[in-house]
Amino acid sequence: MRRETGGEHLGGREGHPSHTPASVPSTRSGSPSPRLPGLLAALCDRLPVDRAVVLERVFETVSAPDDPLLSRFIAAQPAAGLAHQLAEIARAWRTEAPGMTGSGLALALATARSFPRPRPAQVVVSGPMSAALPTRLTSGVAVEVIRSADTSLLIASFAAHGARDVVTEIGRAVGRGVQVDLLLEESTQAAAAFTALPDKVHVWHRVGASAVLHAKLIAADRHTALLGSANLTDRALSDNIELGVVLRDPSTVEPLVAHFRWLLAPENRVMRRA
């Protein structure tokens, strides 16, 4: 969506001036590049599709960047950094394209969303959330990653307790035919948190007692993975100070999943079915 800058104006011919509407940022050589396209693209990188669609509908209902409805919507956002991100978009809209309607901004956001591109790693945290980074809470991201699985889920955790939303979402994944493998530390009795799940779920423990399974991973198919310090416990997912990242680049996620699948292969004698 970023407009190229240069000495030639769109619609102009050599020797003839070109007229640029006042509501469109100038792309004349030496002028600052417009920020609005990049801000909208960054917002698409952050938001799941369903939340992006909700935001597009909000934009369609507002008339201008100073519309009180938009201000109230921005102020009501609980996710860390999201209100700041939306406020930056409103400021860029006001300075760069004040004549654009809310419907026009909604169309721009929908256009950015419709062109898939590699998505950067996203920071997730548990515990207190600041506005320093556009982060999301671990509990919500864990459920979202599980929900995105079409064929397989590979989940590893040192400890597990409670985490009802995660357990419920795993059960739903099993119901739609997803193969689920849980790699759990036996010494913490982590498997007890998943006893309500169907027998189709495979539970794995580390072979031998010389070391433990300490990894924390939720991998959906081979396209998305949540890595971090949080175990699948209520405190770790919400209250403890924990840190993680979501990877949505298949070229990174695929070898990661392949490594854990190698750990599960019986001939490698690393993991055993419980």
PDB file of C-alpha atoms in Angstrom:
ATOM      1  CA  MET A   1       0.000   0.000   0.000  1.00  0.00           C
ATOM      2  CA  ARG A   2       2.980   2.359   0.358  1.00  0.00           C
ATOM      3  CA  ARG A   3       3.099   4.943  -2.445  1.00  0.00           C
ATOM      4  CA  GLU A   4       6.454   5.315  -4.212  1.00  0.00           C
ATOM      5  CA  THR A   5       7.957   8.783  -4.018  1.00  0.00           C
ATOM      6  CA  GLY A   6       9.546  10.457  -6.986  1.00  0.00           C
ATOM      7  CA  GLY A   7       9.733  13.607  -9.055  1.00  0.00           C
ATOM      8  CA  GLU A   8       6.912  12.571 -11.414  1.00  0.00           C
ATOM      9  CA  HIS A   9       3.311  13.051 -10.237  1.00  0.00           C
ATOM     10  CA  LEU A  10       0.560  10.526 -10.863  1.00  0.00           C
ATOM     11  CA  GLY A  11      -1.574  11.659 -13.751  1.00  0.00           C
ATOM     12  CA  GLY A  12       0.918  14.328 -14.923  1.00  0.00           C
ATOM     13  CA  ARG A  13       2.863  14.486 -18.156  1.00  0.00           C
ATOM     14  CA  GLU A  14       6.283  15.980 -18.753  1.00  0.00           C
ATOM     15  CA  GLY A  15       5.987  19.753 -18.893  1.00  0.00           C
ATOM     16  CA  HIS A  16       2.421  19.758 -17.530  1.00  0.00           C
ATOM     17  CA  PRO A  17       1.485  20.238 -13.880  1.00  0.00           C
ATOM     18  CA  SER A  18      -0.450  17.510 -12.133  1.00  0.00           C
ATOM     19  CA  HIS A  19      -3.199  18.361  -9.640  1.00  0.00           C
ATOM     20  CA  THR A  20      -3.238  16.394  -6.391  1.00  0.00           C
ATOM     21  CA  PRO A  21      -6.412  16.506  -4.255  1.00  0.00           C
ATOM     22  CA  ALA A  22      -5.887  18.296  -0.959  1.00  0.00           C
ATOM     23  CA  SER A  23      -6.977  15.184   0.987  1.00  0.00           C
ATOM     24  CA  VAL A  24      -4.241  12.985  -0.478  1.00  0.00           C
ATOM     25  CA  PRO A  25      -0.714  13.214   0.998  1.00  0.00           C
ATOM     26  CA  SER A  26       1.843  14.667  -1.370  1.00  0.00           C
ATOM     27  CA  THR A  27       4.329  12.204  -2.819  1.00  0.00           C
ATOM     28  CA  ARG A  28       6.676  14.873  -4.154  1.00  0.00           C
ATOM     29  CA  SER A  29      10.374  14.089  -3.890  1.00  0.00           C
ATOM     30  CA  GLY A  30      11.727  15.206  -0.541  1.00  0.00           C
ATOM     31  CA  SER A  31       8.353  15.039   1.216  1.00  0.00           C
ATOM     32  CA  PRO A  32       7.919  12.665   4.157  1.00  0.00           C
ATOM     33  CA  SER A  33       6.457   9.283   3.253  1.00  0.00           C
ATOM     34  CA  PRO A  34       2.869   8.846   4.453  1.00  0.00           C
ATOM     35  CA  ARG A  35       2.610   6.899   7.714  1.00  0.00           C
ATOM     36  CA  LEU A  36      -1.007   5.793   7.401  1.00  0.00           C
ATOM     37  CA  PRO A  37      -0.449   2.811   5.034  1.00  0.00           C
ATOM     38  CA  GLY A  38       2.287   1.382   7.240  1.00  0.00           C
ATOM     39  CA  LEU A  39       0.215   1.867  10.397  1.00  0.00           C
ATOM     40  CA  LEU A  40      -2.712   0.017   8.838  1.00  0.00           C
ATOM     41  CA  ALA A  41      -0.432  -2.816   7.693  1.00  0.00           C
ATOM     42  CA  ALA A  42       1.023  -3.109  11.214  1.00  0.00           C
ATOM     43  CA  LEU A  43      -2.502  -3.268  12.625  1.00  0.00           C
ATOM     44  CA  CYS A  44      -3.315  -6.141  10.260  1.00  0.00           C
ATOM     45  CA  ASP A  45      -0.184  -7.948  11.461  1.00  0.00           C
ATOM     46  CA  ARG A  46      -1.394  -7.645  15.032  1.00  0.00           C
ATOM     47  CA  LEU A  47      -5.100  -8.442  14.819  1.00  0.00           C
ATOM     48  CA  PRO A  48      -6.758 -11.800  14.122  1.00  0.00           C
ATOM     49  CA  VAL A  49      -9.058 -11.660  11.099  1.00  0.00           C
ATOM     50  CA  ASP A  50     -12.273 -11.525  13.138  1.00  0.00           C
ATOM     51  CA  ARG A  51     -11.058  -8.551  15.179  1.00  0.00           C
ATOM     52  CA  ALA A  52      -9.845  -6.745  12.063  1.00  0.00           C
ATOM     53  CA  VAL A  53     -13.320  -7.150  10.568  1.00  0.00           C
ATOM     54  CA  VAL A  54     -14.866  -5.666  13.734  1.00  0.00           C
ATOM     55  CA  LEU A  55     -12.547  -2.670  13.442  1.00  0.00           C
ATOM     56  CA  GLU A  56     -13.454  -2.200   9.772  1.00  0.00           C
ATOM     57  CA  ARG A  57     -17.123  -2.030  10.782  1.00  0.00           C
ATOM     58  CA  VAL A  58     -16.287   0.600  13.393  1.00  0.00           C
ATOM     59  CA  PHE A  59     -14.444   2.703  10.817  1.00  0.00           C
ATOM     60  CA  GLU A  60     -17.459   2.475   8.505  1.00  0.00           C
ATOM     61  CA  THR A  61     -19.646   4.109  11.167  1.00  0.00           C
ATOM     62  CA  VAL A  62     -17.403   7.112  11.895  1.00  0.00           C
ATOM     63  CA  SER A  63     -17.313  10.240   9.787  1.00  0.00           C
ATOM     64  CA  ALA A  64     -13.835  11.621  10.522  1.00  0.00           C
ATOM     65  CA  PRO A  65     -10.741  11.044  12.697  1.00  0.00           C
ATOM     66  CA  ASP A  66     -12.171  13.344  15.390  1.00  0.00           C
ATOM     67  CA  ASP A  67     -15.515  11.526  15.576  1.00  0.00           C
ATOM     68  CA  PRO A  68     -16.342  10.967  19.295  1.00  0.00           C
ATOM     69  CA  LEU A  69     -17.466   7.411  18.483  1.00  0.00           C
ATOM     70  CA  LEU A  70     -13.942   6.560  17.360  1.00  0.00           C
ATOM     71  CA  SER A  71     -12.436   8.224  20.428  1.00  0.00           C
ATOM     72  CA  ARG A  72     -14.661   6.187  22.749  1.00  0.00           C
ATOM     73  CA  PHE A  73     -13.847   2.971  20.875  1.00  0.00           C
ATOM     74  CA  ILE A  74     -10.098   3.625  21.160  1.00  0.00           C
ATOM     75  CA  ALA A  75     -10.327   4.436  24.873  1.00  0.00           C
ATOM     76  CA  ALA A  76     -12.226   1.186  25.541  1.00  0.00           C
ATOM     77  CA  GLN A  77      -9.520  -1.116  24.138  1.00  0.00           C
ATOM     78  CA  PRO A  78      -8.056  -3.286  26.941  1.00  0.00           C
ATOM     79  CA  ALA A  79      -5.220  -4.933  24.979  1.00  0.00           C
ATOM     80  CA  ALA A  80      -1.832  -3.440  25.819  1.00  0.00           C
ATOM     81  CA  GLY A  81      -0.681  -0.944  23.222  1.00  0.00           C
ATOM     82  CA  LEU A  82      -3.751  -1.272  20.993  1.00  0.00           C
ATOM     83  CA  ALA A  83      -5.322   2.038  22.067  1.00  0.00           C
ATOM     84  CA  HIS A  84      -2.002   3.784  21.372  1.00  0.00           C
ATOM     85  CA  GLN A  85      -1.770   2.088  17.965  1.00  0.00           C
ATOM     86  CA  LEU A  86      -5.299   3.178  17.018  1.00  0.00           C
ATOM     87  CA  ALA A  87      -4.637   6.709  18.256  1.00  0.00           C
ATOM     88  CA  GLU A  88      -1.593   6.887  15.981  1.00  0.00           C
ATOM     89  CA  ILE A  89      -3.787   5.828  13.049  1.00  0.00           C
ATOM     90  CA  ALA A  90      -6.315   8.541  13.920  1.00  0.00           C
ATOM     91  CA  ARG A  91      -3.526  11.165  14.044  1.00  0.00           C
ATOM     92  CA  ALA A  92      -2.106  10.056  10.688  1.00  0.00           C
ATOM     93  CA  TRP A  93      -5.617  10.060   9.201  1.00  0.00           C
ATOM     94  CA  ARG A  94      -6.144  13.630  10.475  1.00  0.00           C
ATOM     95  CA  THR A  95      -2.855  14.996   9.119  1.00  0.00           C
ATOM     96  CA  GLU A  96      -2.380  12.993   5.924  1.00  0.00           C
ATOM     97  CA  ALA A  97      -5.883  12.339   4.609  1.00  0.00           C
ATOM     98  CA  PRO A  98      -8.394  14.557   6.433  1.00  0.00           C
ATOM     99  CA  GLY A  99     -10.858  14.346   3.541  1.00  0.00           C
ATOM    100  CA  MET A 100     -11.040  10.550   3.665  1.00  0.00           C
ATOM    101  CA  THR A 101     -14.240   9.098   5.074  1.00  0.00           C
ATOM    102  CA  GLY A 102     -14.403   6.329   7.648  1.00  0.00           C
ATOM    103  CA  SER A 103     -15.652   4.017   4.889  1.00  0.00           C
ATOM    104  CA  GLY A 104     -12.519   4.824   2.913  1.00  0.00           C
ATOM    105  CA  LEU A 105     -10.308   3.932   5.864  1.00  0.00           C
ATOM    106  CA  ALA A 106     -12.263   0.698   6.366  1.00  0.00           C
ATOM    107  CA  LEU A 107     -11.671  -0.168   2.701  1.00  0.00           C
ATOM    108  CA  ALA A 108      -7.942   0.557   3.074  1.00  0.00           C
ATOM    109  CA  LEU A 109      -7.746  -1.742   6.106  1.00  0.00           C
ATOM    110  CA  ALA A 110      -9.682  -4.480   4.287  1.00  0.00           C
ATOM    111  CA  THR A 111      -7.331  -4.132   1.316  1.00  0.00           C
ATOM    112  CA  ALA A 112      -4.259  -4.516   3.535  1.00  0.00           C
ATOM    113  CA  ARG A 113      -5.850  -7.564   5.162  1.00  0.00           C
ATOM    114  CA  SER A 114      -6.677  -9.204   1.815  1.00  0.00           C
ATOM    115  CA  PHE A 115      -3.052  -9.457   0.676  1.00  0.00           C
ATOM    116  CA  PRO A 116      -1.318 -12.138   2.777  1.00  0.00           C
ATOM    117  CA  ARG A 117       2.295 -11.399   3.664  1.00  0.00           C
ATOM    118  CA  PRO A 118       4.815 -12.905   6.065  1.00  0.00           C
ATOM    119  CA  ARG A 119       3.739 -11.993   9.587  1.00  0.00           C
ATOM    120  CA  PRO A 120       6.399 -11.001  12.109  1.00  0.00           C
ATOM    121  CA  ALA A 121       6.799 -12.661  15.471  1.00  0.00           C
ATOM    122  CA  GLN A 122       4.301 -11.288  17.996  1.00  0.00           C
ATOM    123  CA  VAL A 123       5.123 -10.736  21.660  1.00  0.00           C
ATOM    124  CA  VAL A 124       2.777 -12.252  24.259  1.00  0.00           C
ATOM    125  CA  VAL A 125       2.938 -11.773  28.017  1.00  0.00           C
ATOM    126  CA  SER A 126       1.255 -12.825  31.237  1.00  0.00           C
ATOM    127  CA  GLY A 127       0.902 -10.583  34.261  1.00  0.00           C
ATOM    128  CA  PRO A 128       0.934  -6.761  34.199  1.00  0.00           C
ATOM    129  CA  MET A 129       0.724  -5.295  30.690  1.00  0.00           C
ATOM    130  CA  SER A 130       2.274  -1.974  29.726  1.00  0.00           C
ATOM    131  CA  ALA A 131       1.834   0.138  26.607  1.00  0.00           C
ATOM    132  CA  ALA A 132       5.534  -0.194  25.742  1.00  0.00           C
ATOM    133  CA  LEU A 133       4.916  -2.984  23.241  1.00  0.00           C
ATOM    134  CA  PRO A 134       1.838  -4.108  21.272  1.00  0.00           C
ATOM    135  CA  THR A 135       1.532  -7.315  23.291  1.00  0.00           C
ATOM    136  CA  ARG A 136      -1.312  -9.749  23.947  1.00  0.00           C
ATOM    137  CA  LEU A 137      -2.170 -11.909  26.958  1.00  0.00           C
ATOM    138  CA  THR A 138      -0.869 -15.484  26.844  1.00  0.00           C
ATOM    139  CA  SER A 139      -4.220 -17.079  27.723  1.00  0.00           C
ATOM    140  CA  GLY A 140      -6.036 -15.571  24.739  1.00  0.00           C
ATOM    141  CA  VAL A 141      -3.233 -16.289  22.288  1.00  0.00           C
ATOM    142  CA  ALA A 142      -2.998 -19.928  23.423  1.00  0.00           C
ATOM    143  CA  VAL A 143      -6.697 -20.450  22.673  1.00  0.00           C
ATOM    144  CA  GLU A 144      -6.366 -18.639  19.342  1.00  0.00           C
ATOM    145  CA  VAL A 145      -3.439 -20.826  18.213  1.00  0.00           C
ATOM    146  CA  ILE A 146      -5.288 -24.027  19.169  1.00  0.00           C
ATOM    147  CA  ARG A 147      -8.367 -22.785  17.310  1.00  0.00           C
ATOM    148  CA  SER A 148      -6.316 -22.227  14.140  1.00  0.00           C
ATOM    149  CA  ALA A 149      -5.331 -25.917  13.819  1.00  0.00           C
ATOM    150  CA  ASP A 150      -6.859 -27.845  10.920  1.00  0.00           C
ATOM    151  CA  THR A 151      -5.047 -31.195  11.077  1.00  0.00           C
ATOM    152  CA  SER A 152      -2.677 -31.415  14.059  1.00  0.00           C
ATOM    153  CA  LEU A 153      -1.811 -29.905  17.415  1.00  0.00           C
ATOM    154  CA  LEU A 154       1.474 -30.472  19.198  1.00  0.00           C
ATOM    155  CA  ILE A 155       1.481 -29.161  22.782  1.00  0.00           C
ATOM    156  CA  ALA A 156       4.308 -29.392  25.313  1.00  0.00           C
ATOM    157  CA  SER A 157       4.257 -28.233  28.943  1.00  0.00           C
ATOM    158  CA  PHE A 158       6.281 -28.927  32.068  1.00  0.00           C
ATOM    159  CA  ALA A 159       3.289 -28.352  34.372  1.00  0.00           C
ATOM    160  CA  ALA A 160      -0.463 -28.145  33.832  1.00  0.00           C
ATOM    161  CA  HIS A 161      -3.312 -27.272  36.146  1.00  0.00           C
ATOM    162  CA  GLY A 162      -6.738 -25.766  35.505  1.00  0.00           C
ATOM    163  CA  ALA A 163      -6.460 -23.887  32.187  1.00  0.00           C
ATOM    164  CA  ARG A 164     -10.073 -24.728  31.409  1.00  0.00           C
ATOM    165  CA  ASP A 165     -10.295 -22.539  28.312  1.00  0.00           C
ATOM    166  CA  VAL A 166      -7.262 -24.292  26.824  1.00  0.00           C
ATOM    167  CA  VAL A 167      -8.600 -27.761  27.683  1.00  0.00           C
ATOM    168  CA  THR A 168     -12.011 -26.898  26.233  1.00  0.00           C
ATOM    169  CA  GLU A 169     -10.451 -25.624  23.022  1.00  0.00           C
ATOM    170  CA  ILE A 170      -8.350 -28.788  22.680  1.00  0.00           C
ATOM    171  CA  GLY A 171     -11.551 -30.832  23.041  1.00  0.00           C
ATOM    172  CA  ARG A 172     -13.166 -28.801  20.262  1.00  0.00           C
ATOM    173  CA  ALA A 173     -10.138 -29.406  18.060  1.00  0.00           C
ATOM    174  CA  VAL A 174     -10.457 -33.161  18.615  1.00  0.00           C
ATOM    175  CA  GLY A 175     -14.133 -32.884  17.690  1.00  0.00           C
ATOM    176  CA  ARG A 176     -13.286 -31.416  14.306  1.00  0.00           C
ATOM    177  CA  GLY A 177     -10.767 -34.158  13.562  1.00  0.00           C
ATOM    178  CA  VAL A 178      -7.485 -32.586  14.672  1.00  0.00           C
ATOM    179  CA  GLN A 179      -4.779 -35.008  15.848  1.00  0.00           C
ATOM    180  CA  VAL A 180      -3.576 -33.898  19.304  1.00  0.00           C
ATOM    181  CA  ASP A 181      -0.265 -34.876  20.907  1.00  0.00           C
ATOM    182  CA  LEU A 182       0.448 -33.691  24.463  1.00  0.00           C
ATOM    183  CA  LEU A 183       4.077 -33.850  25.607  1.00  0.00           C
ATOM    184  CA  LEU A 184       3.933 -33.558  29.404  1.00  0.00           C
ATOM    185  CA  GLU A 185       6.349 -33.869  32.315  1.00  0.00           C
ATOM    186  CA  GLU A 186       5.418 -36.990  34.269  1.00  0.00           C
ATOM    187  CA  SER A 187       6.912 -35.883  37.607  1.00  0.00           C
ATOM    188  CA  THR A 188       4.495 -32.917  37.842  1.00  0.00           C
ATOM    189  CA  GLN A 189       1.394 -35.056  37.103  1.00  0.00           C
ATOM    190  CA  ALA A 190       0.597 -32.602  34.307  1.00  0.00           C
ATOM    191  CA  ALA A 191      -1.531 -35.199  32.490  1.00  0.00           C
ATOM    192  CA  ALA A 192      -4.196 -34.938  35.217  1.00  0.00           C
ATOM    193  CA  ALA A 193      -5.320 -31.585  33.802  1.00  0.00           C
ATOM    194  CA  PHE A 194      -6.403 -33.285  30.576  1.00  0.00           C
ATOM    195  CA  THR A 195      -8.309 -36.344  31.850  1.00  0.00           C
ATOM    196  CA  ALA A 196     -11.608 -34.963  30.489  1.00  0.00           C
ATOM    197  CA  LEU A 197     -10.304 -35.087  26.909  1.00  0.00           C
ATOM    198  CA  PRO A 198     -11.216 -37.984  24.586  1.00  0.00           C
ATOM    199  CA  ASP A 199      -9.017 -41.063  24.353  1.00  0.00           C
ATOM    200  CA  LYS A 200      -7.992 -39.947  20.860  1.00  0.00           C
ATOM    201  CA  VAL A 201      -5.590 -37.474  22.491  1.00  0.00           C
ATOM    202  CA  HIS A 202      -2.072 -38.922  22.728  1.00  0.00           C
ATOM    203  CA  VAL A 203      -0.172 -38.166  25.935  1.00  0.00           C
ATOM    204  CA  TRP A 204       3.630 -38.553  25.901  1.00  0.00           C
ATOM    205  CA  HIS A 205       6.205 -38.662  28.720  1.00  0.00           C
ATOM    206  CA  ARG A 206       9.994 -38.447  28.679  1.00  0.00           C
ATOM    207  CA  VAL A 207      11.817 -41.791  28.697  1.00  0.00           C
ATOM    208  CA  GLY A 208      14.035 -42.235  31.765  1.00  0.00           C
ATOM    209  CA  ALA A 209      14.413 -40.072  34.857  1.00  0.00           C
ATOM    210  CA  SER A 210      17.761 -38.371  34.181  1.00  0.00           C
ATOM    211  CA  ALA A 211      16.165 -35.201  32.777  1.00  0.00           C
ATOM    212  CA  VAL A 212      12.777 -33.541  32.453  1.00  0.00           C
ATOM    213  CA  LEU A 213      10.593 -32.217  29.683  1.00  0.00           C
ATOM    214  CA  HIS A 214      10.733 -28.463  30.272  1.00  0.00           C
ATOM    215  CA  ALA A 215       9.618 -27.086  26.886  1.00  0.00           C
ATOM    216  CA  LYS A 216       6.477 -24.974  26.511  1.00  0.00           C
ATOM    217  CA  LEU A 217       4.992 -25.095  23.035  1.00  0.00           C
ATOM    218  CA  ILE A 218       1.661 -24.977  21.232  1.00  0.00           C
ATOM    219  CA  ALA A 219       2.013 -25.677  17.505  1.00  0.00           C
ATOM    220  CA  ALA A 220      -0.948 -25.643  15.126  1.00  0.00           C
ATOM    221  CA  ASP A 221      -0.324 -27.770  12.036  1.00  0.00           C
ATOM    222  CA  ARG A 222       3.003 -26.492  10.720  1.00  0.00           C
ATOM    223  CA  HIS A 223       2.073 -22.840  10.280  1.00  0.00           C
ATOM    224  CA  THR A 224       1.720 -21.283  13.776  1.00  0.00           C
ATOM    225  CA  ALA A 225       3.541 -21.818  17.071  1.00  0.00           C
ATOM    226  CA  LEU A 226       3.395 -20.210  20.507  1.00  0.00           C
ATOM    227  CA  LEU A 227       6.696 -20.441  22.402  1.00  0.00           C
ATOM    228  CA  GLY A 228       7.333 -19.027  25.839  1.00  0.00           C
ATOM    229  CA  SER A 229       7.985 -19.438  29.515  1.00  0.00           C
ATOM    230  CA  ALA A 230       4.360 -20.100  30.528  1.00  0.00           C
ATOM    231  CA  ASN A 231       3.194 -23.544  31.585  1.00  0.00           C
ATOM    232  CA  LEU A 232      -0.430 -24.529  31.001  1.00  0.00           C
ATOM    233  CA  THR A 233      -1.585 -23.370  34.415  1.00  0.00           C
ATOM    234  CA  ASP A 234      -4.057 -20.641  35.328  1.00  0.00           C
ATOM    235  CA  ARG A 235      -1.397 -18.508  36.978  1.00  0.00           C
ATOM    236  CA  ALA A 236       1.132 -18.861  34.177  1.00  0.00           C
ATOM    237  CA  LEU A 237      -1.392 -18.046  31.452  1.00  0.00           C
ATOM    238  CA  SER A 238      -2.731 -14.920  33.169  1.00  0.00           C
ATOM    239  CA  ASP A 239      -1.101 -13.757  36.421  1.00  0.00           C
ATOM    240  CA  ASN A 240       2.583 -14.718  36.534  1.00  0.00           C
ATOM    241  CA  ILE A 241       5.116 -12.527  34.769  1.00  0.00           C
ATOM    242  CA  GLU A 242       5.720 -14.649  31.675  1.00  0.00           C
ATOM    243  CA  LEU A 243       7.026 -13.901  28.180  1.00  0.00           C
ATOM    244  CA  GLY A 244       6.568 -15.585  24.822  1.00  0.00           C
ATOM    245  CA  VAL A 245       6.293 -15.120  21.079  1.00  0.00           C
ATOM    246  CA  VAL A 246       3.922 -16.320  18.386  1.00  0.00           C
ATOM    247  CA  LEU A 247       5.545 -17.447  15.134  1.00  0.00           C
ATOM    248  CA  ARG A 248       3.396 -17.437  12.004  1.00  0.00           C
ATOM    249  CA  ASP A 249       6.095 -18.094   9.417  1.00  0.00           C
ATOM    250  CA  PRO A 250       5.771 -21.707   8.170  1.00  0.00           C
ATOM    251  CA  SER A 251       9.446 -21.743   7.172  1.00  0.00           C
ATOM    252  CA  THR A 252      10.301 -21.321  10.876  1.00  0.00           C
ATOM    253  CA  VAL A 253       7.473 -23.341  12.390  1.00  0.00           C
ATOM    254  CA  GLU A 254       7.847 -26.399  10.150  1.00  0.00           C
ATOM    255  CA  PRO A 255      11.368 -27.438  11.264  1.00  0.00           C
ATOM    256  CA  LEU A 256      10.363 -26.775  14.875  1.00  0.00           C
ATOM    257  CA  VAL A 257       7.425 -29.163  14.580  1.00  0.00           C
ATOM    258  CA  ALA A 258       9.591 -31.655  12.690  1.00  0.00           C
ATOM    259  CA  HIS A 259      12.037 -31.713  15.628  1.00  0.00           C
ATOM    260  CA  PHE A 260       9.302 -32.538  18.120  1.00  0.00           C
ATOM    261  CA  ARG A 261       7.856 -35.174  15.801  1.00  0.00           C
ATOM    262  CA  TRP A 262      11.328 -36.716  15.732  1.00  0.00           C
ATOM    263  CA  LEU A 263      11.268 -36.798  19.548  1.00  0.00           C
ATOM    264  CA  LEU A 264       8.022 -38.791  19.394  1.00  0.00           C
ATOM    265  CA  ALA A 265       9.339 -41.432  16.999  1.00  0.00           C
ATOM    266  CA  PRO A 266       9.566 -44.730  18.979  1.00  0.00           C
ATOM    267  CA  GLU A 267      12.903 -45.670  17.438  1.00  0.00           C
ATOM    268  CA  ASN A 268      14.539 -42.590  18.976  1.00  0.00           C
ATOM    269  CA  ARG A 269      13.579 -43.661  22.521  1.00  0.00           C
ATOM    270  CA  VAL A 270      13.093 -40.124  23.762  1.00  0.00           C
ATOM    271  CA  MET A 271       9.353 -40.091  24.450  1.00  0.00           C
ATOM    272  CA  ARG A 272       6.841 -42.848  25.224  1.00  0.00           C
ATOM    273  CA  ARG A 273       3.062 -43.007  25.099  1.00  0.00           C
ATOM    274  CA  ALA A 274       1.465 -42.776  28.528  1.00  0.00           C
TER     275      ALA A 274
END
